[in-house]
Coordinates of N, CA and C in Angstrom, one line a residue:
X1 N 120.1 133.6 124.7 CA 119.4 133.0 125.8 C 117.9 132.8 125.5
X2 N 117.4 133.8 124.7 CA 116.0 133.7 124.3 C 115.7 132.4 123.4
X3 N 116.7 132.1 122.5 CA 116.5 130.9 121.7 C 116.4 129.7 122.5
X4 N 117.2 129.6 123.6 CA 117.2 128.4 124.4 C 115.9 128.2 125.1
X5 N 115.3 129.4 125.6 CA 114.0 129.3 126.3 C 112.9 128.9 125.3
X6 N 113.0 129.4 124.1 CA 112.0 129.0 123.0 C 112.1 127.6 122.7
X7 N 113.3 127.0 122.6 CA 113.5 125.6 122.4 C 112.9 124.8 123.5
X8 N 113.1 125.1 124.7 CA 112.6 124.4 125.8 C 111.0 124.4 125.8
X9 N 110.5 125.6 125.4 CA 109.1 125.7 125.3 C 108.5 124.8 124.2
X10 N 109.2 124.8 123.1 CA 108.7 123.9 122.0 C 108.7 122.5 122.4
X11 N 109.8 122.1 123.0 CA 109.9 120.7 123.5 C 108.8 120.3 124.5
X12 N 108.5 121.3 125.4 CA 107.4 121.1 126.4 C 106.1 120.9 125.7
X13 N 105.8 121.8 124.7 CA 104.5 121.8 124.0 C 104.4 120.5 123.2
X14 N 105.5 120.1 122.5 CA 105.5 118.8 121.8 C 105.3 117.6 122.6
X15 N 105.9 117.6 123.8 CA 105.7 116.4 124.7 C 104.2 116.4 125.2
X16 N 103.6 117.6 125.5 CA 102.2 117.6 125.9 C 101.3 117.1 124.8
X17 N 101.5 117.5 123.6 CA 100.7 117.2 122.5 C 100.8 115.7 122.1
X18 N 102.0 115.1 122.2 CA 102.2 113.7 121.8 C 102.0 112.8 123.0
X19 N 101.8 113.3 124.2 CA 101.5 112.4 125.3 C 100.1 111.8 125.3
X20 N 99.2 112.4 124.5 CA 97.9 111.9 124.4 C 97.5 111.8 122.9
X21 N 98.2 110.9 122.1 CA 97.9 110.9 120.7 C 96.5 110.5 120.3
X22 N 95.8 109.7 121.2 CA 94.5 109.2 120.9 C 93.5 110.4 120.9
X23 N 93.8 111.5 121.6 CA 92.9 112.6 121.7 C 93.0 113.5 120.5
X24 N 93.9 113.3 119.6 CA 94.1 114.2 118.5 C 93.7 113.5 117.2
X25 N 93.1 114.2 116.3 CA 92.7 113.6 115.1 C 93.5 114.3 113.9
X26 N 93.9 113.5 113.0 CA 94.6 114.0 111.8 C 93.5 114.4 110.8
X27 N 93.6 115.5 110.3 CA 92.7 116.0 109.3 C 93.2 115.8 107.9
X28 N 92.9 114.6 107.4 CA 93.3 114.2 106.0 C 92.5 114.9 105.0
X29 N 91.2 115.2 105.3 CA 90.3 115.8 104.3 C 89.5 116.8 105.1
X30 N 88.7 117.5 104.3 CA 87.8 118.6 104.9 C 86.4 118.0 105.2
X31 N 86.4 116.8 105.9 CA 85.1 116.2 106.2 C 85.3 115.4 107.5
X32 N 84.6 115.8 108.5 CA 84.8 115.3 109.8 C 84.5 113.8 109.9
X33 N 83.4 113.3 109.2 CA 83.0 111.9 109.2 C 84.1 111.1 108.5
X34 N 84.6 111.6 107.4 CA 85.7 110.9 106.6 C 86.9 110.8 107.5
X35 N 87.3 111.9 108.1 CA 88.4 111.9 109.0 C 88.3 110.9 110.2
X36 N 87.0 110.8 110.7 CA 86.8 109.9 111.8 C 87.1 108.4 111.4
X37 N 86.7 108.1 110.2 CA 87.0 106.7 109.7 C 88.4 106.5 109.4
X38 N 89.1 107.5 108.8 CA 90.5 107.4 108.5 C 91.4 107.3 109.8
X39 N 90.9 108.0 110.8 CA 91.7 108.0 112.1 C 91.3 106.8 113.0
X40 N 90.3 106.1 112.7 CA 89.9 105.0 113.6 C 90.6 103.7 113.2
X41 N 91.9 103.7 113.6 CA 92.8 102.6 113.3 C 92.4 101.3 114.0
X42 N 91.8 101.5 115.1 CA 91.3 100.3 115.9 C 90.2 99.5 115.1
X43 N 89.3 100.2 114.6 CA 88.1 99.5 113.9 C 88.3 99.5 112.4
X44 N 89.0 100.5 111.8 CA 89.1 100.6 110.3 C 90.5 100.8 109.9
X45 N 91.5 100.0 110.3 CA 92.8 100.2 109.8 C 92.9 100.1 108.3
X46 N 92.1 99.4 107.7 CA 92.1 99.2 106.2 C 91.7 100.5 105.5
X47 N 91.0 101.4 106.2 CA 90.6 102.7 105.6 C 91.9 103.5 105.3
X48 N 92.8 103.5 106.3 CA 94.0 104.3 106.1 C 94.9 103.6 105.0
X49 N 95.0 102.3 105.1 CA 95.8 101.6 104.1 C 95.3 101.8 102.7
X50 N 94.0 101.7 102.5 CA 93.4 101.9 101.2 C 93.5 103.3 100.7
X51 N 93.4 104.3 101.6 CA 93.5 105.7 101.2 C 95.0 105.9 100.7
X52 N 95.9 105.3 101.4 CA 97.3 105.5 101.0 C 97.5 105.0 99.6
X53 N 96.9 103.8 99.3 CA 97.0 103.2 98.0 C 96.3 104.0 96.9
X54 N 95.3 104.8 97.2 CA 94.6 105.6 96.3 C 95.3 106.9 95.9
X55 N 96.2 107.3 96.7 CA 96.9 108.5 96.6 C 98.0 108.5 95.5
X56 N 97.5 108.5 94.3 CA 98.4 108.4 93.1 C 97.8 109.3 92.0
X57 N 98.6 110.3 91.6 CA 98.3 111.2 90.5 C 97.0 111.9 90.5
X58 N 96.5 112.1 91.7 CA 95.4 113.0 92.0 C 95.7 113.8 93.2
X59 N 94.9 114.8 93.5 CA 95.1 115.5 94.8 C 94.9 114.6 95.9
X60 N 95.7 114.8 96.9 CA 95.7 113.9 98.1 C 94.3 113.9 98.8
X61 N 93.7 115.1 98.9 CA 92.4 115.2 99.6 C 91.3 114.3 98.8
X62 N 91.4 114.3 97.5 CA 90.5 113.5 96.7 C 90.8 112.0 96.9
X63 N 92.0 111.6 96.9 CA 92.4 110.2 97.1 C 92.0 109.7 98.5
X64 N 92.2 110.6 99.5 CA 91.8 110.2 100.9 C 90.3 110.1 101.1
X65 N 89.5 110.7 100.3 CA 88.1 110.6 100.4 C 87.5 109.3 99.8
X66 N 88.3 108.6 99.0 CA 87.8 107.4 98.3 C 87.3 106.4 99.3
X67 N 88.0 106.0 100.4 CA 87.3 105.1 101.3 C 86.0 105.5 101.9
X68 N 85.9 106.8 102.1 CA 84.6 107.4 102.7 C 83.5 107.3 101.6
X69 N 83.9 107.6 100.4 CA 82.9 107.5 99.3 C 82.4 106.0 99.1
X70 N 83.3 105.1 99.3 CA 82.9 103.7 99.2 C 82.0 103.4 100.4
X71 N 82.3 103.9 101.6 CA 81.5 103.7 102.8 C 80.1 104.3 102.5
X72 N 80.0 105.4 102.0 CA 78.7 106.0 101.7 C 77.9 105.2 100.7
X73 N 78.6 104.6 99.8 CA 77.9 103.8 98.7 C 77.3 102.5 99.3
X74 N 78.1 101.8 100.2 CA 77.6 100.5 100.7 C 77.1 100.6 102.1
X75 N 77.2 101.7 102.7 CA 76.6 101.9 104.1 C 77.4 101.3 105.2
X76 N 78.6 101.0 104.9 CA 79.5 100.3 106.0 C 80.9 100.4 105.5
X77 N 81.8 100.4 106.5 CA 83.2 100.3 106.2 C 83.8 99.1 106.9
X78 N 82.9 98.2 107.4 CA 83.4 97.0 108.0 C 84.1 96.2 107.0
X79 N 85.2 95.6 107.4 CA 86.0 94.9 106.4 C 85.3 93.7 105.8
X80 N 84.5 93.0 106.6 CA 83.7 91.9 106.0 C 82.7 92.3 105.0
X81 N 82.1 93.5 105.1 CA 81.2 94.1 104.1 C 82.0 94.5 102.9
X82 N 83.1 95.1 103.0 CA 83.9 95.5 101.9 C 84.3 94.3 101.0
X83 N 84.7 93.2 101.7 CA 85.1 92.0 101.0 C 84.0 91.4 100.1
X84 N 82.8 91.8 100.4 CA 81.7 91.3 99.5 C 81.7 91.9 98.1
X85 N 82.4 93.1 98.0 CA 82.4 93.8 96.8 C 83.4 93.0 95.8
X86 N 82.9 92.7 94.7 CA 83.8 92.1 93.7 C 84.4 93.2 92.8
X87 N 85.3 92.8 91.9 CA 85.9 93.8 91.1 C 84.9 94.6 90.2
X88 N 83.9 93.9 89.7 CA 82.8 94.5 88.9 C 82.1 95.6 89.7
X89 N 81.8 95.3 91.0 CA 81.1 96.2 91.9 C 82.0 97.5 92.1
X90 N 83.3 97.3 92.3 CA 84.2 98.4 92.5 C 84.4 99.2 91.3
X91 N 84.5 98.5 90.1 CA 84.6 99.3 88.9 C 83.4 100.2 88.7
X92 N 82.2 99.6 89.0 CA 81.0 100.4 88.8 C 81.0 101.6 89.7
X93 N 81.3 101.4 91.0 CA 81.3 102.5 92.0 C 82.4 103.6 91.6
X94 N 83.6 103.1 91.3 CA 84.6 104.1 90.9 C 84.2 104.9 89.7
X95 N 83.6 104.2 88.7 CA 83.3 104.9 87.4 C 82.1 105.8 87.6
X96 N 81.0 105.4 88.3 CA 79.9 106.2 88.5 C 80.2 107.4 89.3
X97 N 81.0 107.3 90.3 CA 81.3 108.4 91.2 C 82.5 109.2 90.7
X98 N 83.2 108.7 89.7 CA 84.4 109.3 89.2 C 85.4 109.6 90.4
X99 N 85.7 108.5 91.1 CA 86.5 108.7 92.3 C 88.0 109.0 92.0
X100 N 88.5 108.6 90.9 CA 89.9 108.7 90.6 C 90.1 109.1 89.1
X101 N 91.3 109.5 88.9 CA 91.7 109.8 87.5 C 91.7 108.5 86.7
X102 N 92.1 107.4 87.3 CA 92.2 106.1 86.7 C 91.3 105.2 87.4
X103 N 90.0 105.3 87.1 CA 89.0 104.6 87.9 C 89.2 103.1 87.8
X104 N 89.3 102.5 86.6 CA 89.4 101.1 86.4 C 90.7 100.5 87.1
X105 N 91.8 101.2 86.9 CA 93.0 100.7 87.5 C 92.9 100.8 89.1
X106 N 92.4 101.9 89.6 CA 92.4 102.0 91.0 C 91.3 101.2 91.7
X107 N 90.2 100.9 91.0 CA 89.3 99.9 91.5 C 89.9 98.6 91.6
X108 N 90.8 98.2 90.6 CA 91.5 96.9 90.7 C 92.5 96.9 91.9
X109 N 93.2 98.0 92.1 CA 94.1 98.1 93.2 C 93.4 98.0 94.5
X110 N 92.2 98.7 94.6 CA 91.4 98.6 95.8 C 91.0 97.2 96.1
X111 N 90.5 96.5 95.1 CA 90.1 95.1 95.2 C 91.2 94.2 95.6
X112 N 92.4 94.3 94.9 CA 93.5 93.5 95.3 C 94.0 93.7 96.7
X113 N 93.9 95.0 97.1 CA 94.3 95.3 98.5 C 93.4 94.6 99.5
X114 N 92.1 94.6 99.2 CA 91.2 93.8 100.1 C 91.6 92.4 100.2
X115 N 91.9 91.8 99.1 CA 92.3 90.4 99.0 C 93.6 90.2 99.8
X116 N 94.6 91.0 99.6 CA 95.8 90.9 100.3 C 95.7 91.1 101.8
X117 N 94.8 92.1 102.2 CA 94.6 92.3 103.7 C 94.0 91.0 104.3
X118 N 93.1 90.4 103.6 CA 92.5 89.1 104.1 C 93.5 88.0 104.2
X119 N 94.3 87.8 103.1 CA 95.2 86.7 103.0 C 96.4 86.8 103.8
X120 N 97.0 88.0 103.7 CA 98.3 88.2 104.4 C 98.2 88.7 105.8
X121 N 97.1 89.3 106.2 CA 96.9 89.9 107.5 C 95.7 89.5 108.2
X122 N 95.1 88.4 107.7 CA 93.9 87.9 108.4 C 92.8 88.9 108.5
X123 N 92.7 89.8 107.5 CA 91.6 90.8 107.5 C 91.9 92.0 108.4
X124 N 93.1 92.1 109.0 CA 93.4 93.2 109.9 C 94.6 93.9 109.4
X125 N 94.3 95.0 108.7 CA 95.4 95.8 108.1 C 96.4 96.4 109.1
X126 N 96.0 96.5 110.3 CA 96.9 97.1 111.3 C 98.1 96.1 111.6
X127 N 98.0 94.9 111.1 CA 99.1 94.0 111.3 C 100.3 94.4 110.4
X128 N 100.1 95.2 109.4 CA 101.1 95.7 108.6 C 102.2 96.4 109.4
X129 N 101.8 97.2 110.4 CA 102.7 97.9 111.2 C 103.0 97.3 112.6
X130 N 102.6 96.0 112.8 CA 102.9 95.4 114.0 C 104.4 95.3 114.2
X131 N 104.9 95.3 115.4 CA 106.4 95.2 115.7 C 107.1 96.5 115.2
X132 N 106.3 97.6 115.0 CA 106.9 98.9 114.6 C 108.0 98.8 113.6
X133 N 107.6 98.4 112.3 CA 108.6 98.4 111.3 C 109.1 99.8 110.9
X134 N 110.2 99.8 110.2 CA 110.6 101.1 109.7 C 109.6 101.7 108.7
X135 N 109.6 102.9 108.5 CA 108.7 103.5 107.5 C 108.9 102.9 106.1
X136 N 110.1 102.7 105.7 CA 110.3 102.1 104.4 C 109.7 100.7 104.3
X137 N 109.8 99.9 105.4 CA 109.2 98.6 105.4 C 107.7 98.6 105.4
X138 N 107.1 99.5 106.1 CA 105.7 99.7 106.1 C 105.2 100.1 104.7
X139 N 105.9 101.0 104.1 CA 105.5 101.5 102.7 C 105.7 100.3 101.7
X140 N 106.7 99.5 101.9 CA 106.9 98.3 101.0 C 105.7 97.4 101.2
X141 N 105.2 97.2 102.4 CA 104.1 96.3 102.6 C 102.8 96.9 102.0
X142 N 102.7 98.2 102.0 CA 101.5 98.9 101.4 C 101.5 98.6 99.9
X143 N 102.7 98.7 99.3 CA 102.8 98.6 97.9 C 102.9 97.2 97.3
X144 N 103.0 96.2 98.2 CA 103.0 94.8 97.8 C 101.7 94.5 97.0

């Protein structure tokens, strides 16, 4: 009987926590300002997408800081401002700041992702998950 009561309590707690998802922040990294950008899906959906793409062969926390490091470098994370960065700019930022284990490759991926977000999603990365696709479909779109 105790197990059943505990299960009901867990369900109750889960429902309470997920009933207000906008009031909760996911802590991707140990930096409040970086987390605020990564969690601001309304204004910066591209931050989340770009961080996902950077998460390759380095510690996740380091990969998820890359969008914030770019933000600090250019003073904005507005998509239109990011688009002004060409591949040479990104190569320089990645190399100078040593953002990734594979700086040149990941600068290229970051740059290509910006182009794809503009061309395929009209500059709005949140369109990747419009119509609530399956997780495998969303991952496929990220990796395109």
